[in-house]
CSV table of C-alpha atoms and ligand atoms in Angstrom, one decimal:
chain,number,residue,atom,x,y,z
A,930,MET,CA,-11.0,-12.9,-20.3
A,931,ARG,CA,-8.9,-13.3,-17.2
A,932,ARG,CA,-7.4,-10.2,-15.8
A,933,LYS,CA,-3.7,-9.8,-15.4
A,934,VAL,CA,-1.6,-8.5,-12.5
A,935,THR,CA,2.1,-7.9,-12.5
A,936,VAL,CA,3.9,-7.9,-9.2
A,937,VAL,CA,7.3,-6.1,-9.5
A,938,GLY,CA,9.7,-7.6,-7.0
A,939,ALA,CA,9.7,-11.3,-6.1
A,940,GLY,CA,10.9,-10.8,-2.5
A,941,ASN,CA,8.9,-11.1,0.7
A,942,VAL,CA,6.2,-8.6,-0.1
A,943,GLY,CA,6.0,-9.4,-3.8
A,944,ALA,CA,5.9,-13.2,-3.5
A,945,THR,CA,3.3,-13.1,-0.7
A,946,THR,CA,1.2,-10.7,-2.8
A,947,ALA,CA,1.4,-13.1,-5.7
A,948,HIS,CA,0.4,-16.0,-3.4
A,949,ARG,CA,-2.6,-14.1,-2.1
A,950,LEU,CA,-3.7,-13.0,-5.6
A,951,ALA,CA,-3.6,-16.6,-6.8
A,952,ASP,CA,-5.4,-17.9,-3.8
A,953,LYS,CA,-8.2,-15.4,-4.4
A,954,GLN,CA,-8.1,-16.1,-8.2
A,955,LEU,CA,-8.1,-12.4,-8.9
A,956,GLY,CA,-6.3,-12.9,-12.2
A,957,ASP,CA,-3.2,-14.3,-13.9
A,958,VAL,CA,-0.1,-13.2,-12.1
A,959,VAL,CA,3.3,-12.2,-13.5
A,960,LEU,CA,6.1,-11.9,-11.0
A,961,ILE,CA,9.1,-10.0,-12.2
A,962,ASP,CA,12.5,-9.3,-10.5
A,963,ILE,CA,16.0,-8.5,-11.5
A,964,LEU,CA,17.3,-11.7,-9.8
A,965,GLU,CA,17.5,-14.6,-12.2
A,966,GLY,CA,15.7,-17.7,-11.2
A,967,VAL,CA,14.0,-16.4,-8.1
A,968,PRO,CA,10.8,-15.1,-9.7
A,969,GLN,CA,10.8,-18.1,-12.1
A,970,GLY,CA,11.1,-20.5,-9.1
A,971,LYS,CA,8.6,-18.8,-7.0
A,972,GLY,CA,6.2,-18.4,-9.9
A,973,LEU,CA,6.4,-22.1,-10.7
A,974,ASP,CA,6.0,-23.1,-7.1
A,975,LEU,CA,2.9,-21.0,-6.9
A,976,LEU,CA,1.6,-22.5,-10.2
A,977,GLU,CA,2.1,-26.0,-8.9
A,978,SER,CA,0.0,-25.1,-5.8
A,979,GLY,CA,-3.0,-24.7,-8.1
A,980,PRO,CA,-4.2,-28.3,-8.3
A,981,ILE,CA,-4.2,-28.5,-4.5
A,982,GLU,CA,-5.7,-25.1,-3.8
A,983,GLY,CA,-8.1,-25.4,-6.7
A,984,TYR,CA,-7.1,-22.4,-8.8
A,985,ASP,CA,-6.6,-22.2,-12.5
A,986,VAL,CA,-4.9,-18.8,-12.7
A,987,ARG,CA,-1.5,-18.8,-14.4
A,988,VAL,CA,1.4,-17.6,-12.3
A,989,LYS,CA,4.6,-16.9,-14.2
A,990,GLY,CA,8.0,-15.6,-12.9
A,991,THR,CA,10.2,-13.7,-15.3
A,992,ASN,CA,13.0,-11.2,-15.8
A,993,ASP,CA,11.5,-9.9,-19.0
A,994,TYR,CA,9.1,-7.0,-19.1
A,995,ALA,CA,7.6,-8.3,-22.4
A,996,ASP,CA,5.9,-10.9,-20.2
A,997,THR,CA,4.1,-8.2,-18.2
A,998,ALA,CA,2.5,-6.6,-21.3
A,999,ASN,CA,-1.0,-5.3,-21.0
A,1000,SER,CA,-1.4,-5.9,-17.3
A,1001,ASP,CA,-4.5,-4.4,-15.7
A,1002,VAL,CA,-2.9,-3.7,-12.4
A,1003,VAL,CA,0.8,-3.5,-11.4
A,1004,VAL,CA,1.8,-3.8,-7.8
A,1005,MET,CA,5.2,-2.3,-7.3
A,1006,THR,CA,7.1,-3.9,-4.4
A,1007,ALA,CA,10.7,-3.9,-5.7
A,1008,GLY,CA,13.2,-2.2,-3.5
A,1009,PHE,CA,15.2,-2.7,-0.4
A,1010,PRO,CA,13.4,-3.4,2.9
A,1011,ARG,CA,14.2,-1.6,6.1
A,1012,LYS,CA,16.9,-3.0,8.3
A,1013,PRO,CA,17.0,-2.5,12.1
A,1014,GLY,CA,17.9,1.0,13.0
A,1015,MET,CA,17.1,2.3,9.5
A,1016,SER,CA,14.3,4.7,9.0
A,1017,ARG,CA,12.0,4.5,6.0
A,1018,ASP,CA,13.7,7.7,4.9
A,1019,ASP,CA,17.1,6.1,4.7
A,1020,LEU,CA,15.8,4.0,1.9
A,1021,LEU,CA,14.8,7.0,-0.1
A,1022,LYS,CA,17.6,7.3,-2.7
A,1023,ALA,CA,18.2,3.6,-3.2
A,1024,ASN,CA,14.6,2.8,-3.7
A,1025,TYR,CA,14.0,5.8,-5.9
A,1026,ASP,CA,16.5,4.3,-8.4
A,1027,VAL,CA,14.7,1.0,-8.3
A,1028,VAL,CA,11.2,2.5,-8.7
A,1029,LYS,CA,12.4,4.8,-11.6
A,1030,THR,CA,13.9,1.9,-13.6
A,1031,ALA,CA,11.0,-0.5,-13.0
A,1032,ILE,CA,8.2,2.0,-13.5
A,1033,GLU,CA,9.7,3.3,-16.7
A,1034,LYS,CA,9.7,-0.3,-18.1
A,1035,VAL,CA,6.3,-1.4,-16.7
A,1036,SER,CA,4.5,1.7,-17.8
A,1037,GLN,CA,5.6,1.2,-21.3
A,1038,SER,CA,4.6,-2.5,-21.4
A,1039,SER,CA,1.3,-1.8,-19.6
A,1040,PRO,CA,0.2,1.7,-20.6
A,1041,GLU,CA,-3.4,1.3,-19.4
A,1042,ALA,CA,-2.5,-0.3,-16.0
A,1043,ILE,CA,-3.4,1.0,-12.6
A,1044,LEU,CA,-0.2,1.2,-10.4
A,1045,ILE,CA,-0.3,0.3,-6.8
A,1046,VAL,CA,2.9,1.3,-5.1
A,1047,VAL,CA,4.2,-0.5,-2.0
A,1048,THR,CA,7.9,0.3,-2.0
A,1049,ASN,CA,9.0,2.6,0.8
A,1050,PRO,CA,9.3,5.4,1.7
A,1051,LEU,CA,5.8,5.0,0.4
A,1052,ASP,CA,4.4,8.4,-0.4
A,1053,ALA,CA,7.6,9.6,-2.1
A,1054,MET,CA,7.8,6.4,-4.1
A,1055,ALA,CA,4.2,6.8,-5.2
A,1056,GLN,CA,5.0,10.4,-6.3
A,1057,ALA,CA,8.1,9.1,-8.2
A,1058,ALA,CA,5.9,6.4,-9.9
A,1059,TYR,CA,3.4,9.1,-10.9
A,1060,ARG,CA,6.0,11.4,-12.4
A,1061,VAL,CA,7.9,8.6,-14.2
A,1062,SER,CA,4.9,6.8,-15.6
A,1063,GLY,CA,3.1,10.0,-16.7
A,1064,PHE,CA,-0.2,8.2,-15.8
A,1065,SER,CA,-3.3,10.1,-14.8
A,1066,LYS,CA,-3.5,10.6,-11.0
A,1067,ASN,CA,-6.4,8.3,-10.6
A,1068,ARG,CA,-4.2,5.4,-11.8
A,1069,VAL,CA,-1.3,5.8,-9.4
A,1070,ILE,CA,-2.1,4.8,-5.8
A,1071,GLY,CA,0.1,4.2,-2.8
A,1072,MET,CA,-0.6,1.4,-0.3
A,1073,ALA,CA,-0.1,2.5,3.2
A,1074,GLY,CA,-3.3,3.6,4.9
A,1075,VAL,CA,-4.9,0.2,4.5
A,1076,LEU,CA,-1.9,-1.4,6.3
A,1077,ASP,CA,-1.6,1.3,9.0
A,1078,THR,CA,-5.4,1.1,9.6
A,1079,ALA,CA,-5.2,-2.7,9.8
A,1080,ARG,CA,-2.6,-2.3,12.6
A,1081,TYR,CA,-4.7,0.3,14.3
A,1082,ARG,CA,-7.8,-1.9,14.1
A,1083,THR,CA,-5.9,-4.9,15.4
A,1084,PHE,CA,-4.8,-3.1,18.5
A,1085,ILE,CA,-8.2,-1.6,19.2
A,1086,ALA,CA,-9.9,-5.0,18.8
A,1087,GLU,CA,-7.3,-6.5,21.1
A,1088,ALA,CA,-7.8,-3.8,23.7
A,1089,LEU,CA,-11.6,-4.3,23.7
A,1090,ASP,CA,-11.5,-8.1,23.1
A,1091,VAL,CA,-13.9,-7.7,20.1
A,1092,SER,CA,-13.9,-8.8,16.5
A,1093,VAL,CA,-11.5,-6.9,14.3
A,1094,GLN,CA,-14.4,-6.7,11.9
A,1095,ASN,CA,-16.3,-4.5,14.3
A,1096,VAL,CA,-13.5,-1.9,14.3
A,1097,GLN,CA,-13.7,0.8,11.5
A,1098,GLY,CA,-11.5,3.8,11.2
A,1099,PHE,CA,-8.7,5.2,9.2
A,1100,VAL,CA,-5.2,6.6,9.4
A,1101,LEU,CA,-4.4,9.8,7.5
A,1102,GLY,CA,-1.1,11.3,6.3
A,1103,GLY,CA,2.2,10.0,5.2
A,1104,HIS,CA,3.3,6.4,5.9
A,1105,GLY,CA,5.8,7.3,8.6
A,1106,ASP,CA,6.2,8.3,12.2
A,1107,THR,CA,3.9,11.4,11.6
A,1108,MET,CA,0.9,9.4,10.4
A,1109,VAL,CA,-2.4,10.6,11.8
A,1110,PRO,CA,-4.9,8.0,13.2
A,1111,VAL,CA,-8.2,9.7,13.8
A,1112,PRO,CA,-10.0,8.4,16.9
A,1113,ARG,CA,-12.9,10.8,16.3
A,1114,TYR,CA,-13.8,8.9,13.2
A,1115,THR,CA,-13.1,5.4,14.7
A,1116,THR,CA,-16.1,3.2,15.6
A,1117,VAL,CA,-16.6,-0.2,17.1
A,1118,ALA,CA,-19.9,-1.6,15.7
A,1119,GLY,CA,-21.0,2.0,15.2
A,1120,ILE,CA,-20.0,3.2,18.7
A,1121,PRO,CA,-17.4,5.9,18.8
A,1122,VAL,CA,-14.2,4.3,20.1
A,1123,THR,CA,-13.8,7.4,22.4
A,1124,GLU,CA,-16.8,6.1,24.3
A,1125,LEU,CA,-15.2,2.7,24.9
A,1126,LEU,CA,-11.5,3.3,25.5
A,1127,PRO,CA,-9.9,5.9,27.8
A,1128,LYS,CA,-7.7,8.6,26.2
A,1129,ASP,CA,-4.4,7.2,27.6
A,1130,LYS,CA,-5.2,3.7,26.1
A,1131,LEU,CA,-6.1,5.3,22.8
A,1132,ASP,CA,-2.9,7.4,22.8
A,1133,ALA,CA,-0.8,4.3,23.4
A,1134,ILE,CA,-2.6,2.5,20.5
A,1135,ILE,CA,-2.0,5.5,18.2
A,1136,LYS,CA,1.7,5.5,19.2
A,1137,ARG,CA,2.0,1.8,18.6
A,1138,THR,CA,0.3,2.1,15.2
A,1139,ALA,CA,2.7,4.9,14.1
A,1140,GLY,CA,5.6,2.6,15.1
A,1141,GLY,CA,3.9,-0.5,13.7
A,1142,GLY,CA,6.4,-1.1,10.8
A,1143,ALA,CA,9.5,-0.6,13.1
A,1144,GLU,CA,8.0,-3.0,15.7
A,1145,ILE,CA,8.0,-5.8,13.1
A,1146,VAL,CA,11.5,-4.8,11.8
A,1147,ALA,CA,12.9,-5.0,15.3
A,1148,LEU,CA,11.5,-8.5,15.7
A,1149,LEU,CA,12.5,-9.9,12.3
A,1150,LYS,CA,15.9,-8.3,12.3
A,1151,THR,CA,16.6,-9.2,8.7
A,1152,GLY,CA,13.7,-7.4,6.9
A,1153,SER,CA,10.4,-5.7,7.2
A,1154,ALA,CA,6.7,-6.8,7.4
A,1155,TYR,CA,5.1,-8.6,4.4
A,1156,TYR,CA,2.0,-10.5,5.5
A,1157,ALA,CA,-0.1,-7.5,6.3
A,1158,PRO,CA,1.4,-5.3,3.6
A,1159,SER,CA,0.6,-7.9,0.9
A,1160,ALA,CA,-2.9,-8.4,2.4
A,1161,ALA,CA,-3.5,-4.6,2.1
A,1162,ALA,CA,-2.2,-4.5,-1.5
A,1163,VAL,CA,-4.5,-7.4,-2.5
A,1164,GLU,CA,-7.5,-5.7,-0.8
A,1165,MET,CA,-6.9,-2.7,-3.1
A,1166,VAL,CA,-6.5,-5.0,-6.2
A,1167,GLU,CA,-9.8,-6.7,-5.3
A,1168,ALA,CA,-11.6,-3.4,-4.9
A,1169,ILE,CA,-10.4,-2.3,-8.4
A,1170,PHE,CA,-11.1,-5.6,-10.2
A,1171,ASN,CA,-14.6,-5.9,-8.7
A,1172,ASP,CA,-15.3,-2.2,-9.1
A,1173,ARG,CA,-16.4,-2.2,-5.4
A,1174,LYS,CA,-16.3,1.6,-4.9
A,1175,LYS,CA,-14.7,0.8,-1.6
A,1176,ILE,CA,-13.6,3.6,0.6
A,1177,LEU,CA,-10.1,2.9,1.7
A,1178,PRO,CA,-7.3,5.1,3.0
A,1179,CYS,CA,-4.7,5.3,0.3
A,1180,ALA,CA,-1.9,7.6,-0.8
A,1181,ALA,CA,-3.3,9.8,-3.5
A,1182,TYR,CA,-2.1,12.8,-5.5
A,1183,LEU,CA,-3.7,15.8,-3.9
A,1184,GLU,CA,-4.5,19.0,-5.8
A,1185,GLY,CA,-5.9,21.3,-3.1
A,1186,GLU,CA,-7.8,18.7,-1.1
A,1187,TYR,CA,-7.1,19.1,2.6
A,1188,GLY,CA,-5.2,22.3,1.7
A,1189,ILE,CA,-2.4,20.2,0.2
A,1190,SER,CA,-1.2,20.5,-3.4
A,1191,GLY,CA,1.1,18.6,-5.7
A,1192,LEU,CA,1.8,15.8,-3.2
A,1193,PHE,CA,0.9,12.2,-2.4
A,1194,VAL,CA,-0.5,11.9,1.0
A,1195,GLY,CA,-2.8,9.3,2.7
A,1196,VAL,CA,-6.5,10.2,2.6
A,1197,PRO,CA,-9.7,8.2,2.3
A,1198,VAL,CA,-10.5,7.5,-1.4
A,1199,LYS,CA,-13.1,5.6,-3.3
A,1200,LEU,CA,-11.4,2.7,-5.2
A,1201,GLY,CA,-13.2,1.1,-8.2
A,1202,ALA,CA,-12.5,0.0,-11.7
A,1203,ARG,CA,-11.0,3.4,-12.7
A,1204,GLY,CA,-8.7,3.4,-9.7
A,1205,ILE,CA,-9.2,6.4,-7.4
A,1206,GLU,CA,-12.7,7.5,-8.4
A,1207,GLN,CA,-13.0,10.1,-5.6
A,1208,ILE,CA,-11.0,11.7,-2.8
A,1209,ILE,CA,-13.2,11.9,0.2
A,1210,GLU,CA,-12.7,15.1,2.1
A,1211,ILE,CA,-13.8,15.0,5.7
A,1212,LYS,CA,-13.9,17.8,8.3
A,1213,LEU,CA,-10.9,17.9,10.6
A,1214,THR,CA,-10.4,19.8,13.8
A,1215,PRO,CA,-7.6,22.4,13.8
A,1216,GLU,CA,-5.4,19.9,15.7
A,1217,GLU,CA,-6.0,17.1,13.2
A,1218,GLN,CA,-5.4,19.5,10.3
A,1219,THR,CA,-2.1,20.6,11.9
A,1220,ALA,CA,-1.0,17.0,12.4
A,1221,LEU,CA,-1.9,16.2,8.7
A,1222,LYS,CA,0.1,19.2,7.6
A,1223,LYS,CA,3.1,18.1,9.6
A,1224,SER,CA,2.8,14.7,8.0
A,1225,ALA,CA,2.5,16.2,4.5
A,1226,ASP,CA,5.5,18.4,5.2
A,1227,ALA,CA,7.6,15.3,6.0
A,1228,VAL,CA,6.6,13.8,2.6
A,1229,LYS,CA,7.4,17.1,0.9
A,1230,GLU,CA,10.9,17.0,2.3
A,1231,LEU,CA,11.5,13.5,0.9
A,1232,VAL,CA,10.0,14.4,-2.5
A,1233,GLY,CA,12.3,17.5,-2.6
A,1234,VAL,CA,15.4,15.4,-2.0
A,1235,ILE,CA,14.7,13.2,-5.0
A,1236,GLY,CA,13.2,16.1,-7.0
A,1237,VAL,CA,9.9,14.5,-8.1
B,2563,LIG,N1,13.6,-4.5,-10.5
B,2563,LIG,C1,12.9,-5.6,-10.0
B,2563,LIG,N2,13.1,-6.1,-8.8
B,2563,LIG,C2,14.1,-5.5,-8.1
B,2563,LIG,C3,14.8,-4.4,-8.5
B,2563,LIG,C4,14.5,-3.9,-9.8
B,2563,LIG,N3,15.1,-2.8,-10.3
B,2563,LIG,N4,15.6,-4.0,-7.5
B,2563,LIG,C5,15.4,-4.9,-6.5
B,2563,LIG,N5,14.5,-5.8,-6.8
B,2563,LIG,C6,13.9,-6.9,-6.0
B,2563,LIG,C7,15.0,-7.6,-5.2
B,2563,LIG,O1,15.8,-8.5,-6.1
B,2563,LIG,C8,14.2,-8.4,-4.3
B,2563,LIG,O2,13.8,-9.7,-4.7
B,2563,LIG,O3,13.0,-6.5,-5.1
B,2563,LIG,C9,12.9,-7.5,-4.1
B,2563,LIG,C10,12.7,-7.0,-2.7
B,2563,LIG,O4,12.4,-8.0,-1.9
B,2563,LIG,P1,12.8,-8.1,-0.4
B,2563,LIG,O5,14.2,-7.7,-0.2
B,2563,LIG,O6,12.3,-9.4,0.2
B,2563,LIG,O7,12.0,-6.8,0.3
B,2563,LIG,P2,10.5,-6.8,0.7
B,2563,LIG,O8,10.4,-7.2,2.1
B,2563,LIG,O9,9.7,-7.6,-0.3
B,2563,LIG,O10,10.1,-5.3,0.7
B,2563,LIG,C11,10.1,-4.6,-0.6
B,2563,LIG,O11,8.2,-3.2,0.1
B,2563,LIG,O12,7.2,-2.9,2.1
B,2563,LIG,C12,8.1,-2.4,1.3
B,2563,LIG,O13,9.8,-1.3,2.7
B,2563,LIG,C13,9.5,-2.4,1.8
B,2563,LIG,O14,10.5,-1.0,0.1
B,2563,LIG,C14,10.4,-2.4,0.6
B,2563,LIG,C15,9.6,-3.2,-0.4
């Protein structure tokens, strides 16, 4: 039996996610949006790419949650993107309403699904999805760390003129200006990056990573990033469907890990068929721990505003 993925939101992130899922033949894809015609049109267009690209997966666009029934994974991308000058936090209330409405419906039609939340502000929206769905914490995952880490890896590879595949590392904390890239745990073909790049260069890369979303917004002017965000969400779907037990930085509901409780924050997790199968706790220096706490406090403030 083919697996089924619902992508909520047929905008830039949602449609690109559906495109990547179909190309990788990860399962049948349902694209749902409130706009009439847009998900149907994009879904049909993607379906008609099948004979050329060589995939048999079905892609269907809809406005009806009945079509999403019994999805294995739901990728939540509906919401408003950031406009220039807008912080992720400005989006908070508007996107909370969107997430609440959509997650209520999709969690009823797919009660066994694993939810991957992409809508910003990410950590707060993941927490909203967790509360609204009532799903167990292993089945609600926020996509942020994979994207932030991809940006971080890109900049390091560029600075060293090496393959991006050689660069391993992760970014902790909330998906915002307070995110915490950790150079101490960043390696290039096994070599600590701190041996290869001077501190000032690394600091500049860390700063650029934290502003990575805003950099794209400033260039696009009419919206926010979608190629790398969709690639990140699809890597998570692939890890779940193929039960890879892949360690990826994701927003997870913490209950005491890293000294944080009752909050979604980005940490390394093991992703497999059951969703988050383990939260990996690593030792942090007092400075790293302080930076993580500051980042978690920023998430806590947002979560407090919407009361989730
Ligand atoms: N249910 C379903 N779809 C909705 C709803 C809703 N309640 N409200 C809005 N949408 C749809 C819009 O109609 C639109 O098609 O969500 C889509 C959003 O698409 P874009 O405006 O292109 O935004 P996008 O760039 O895809 O970003 C979506 O992902 O990365 C985050 O910050 C980004 O929060 C933003 C989200």
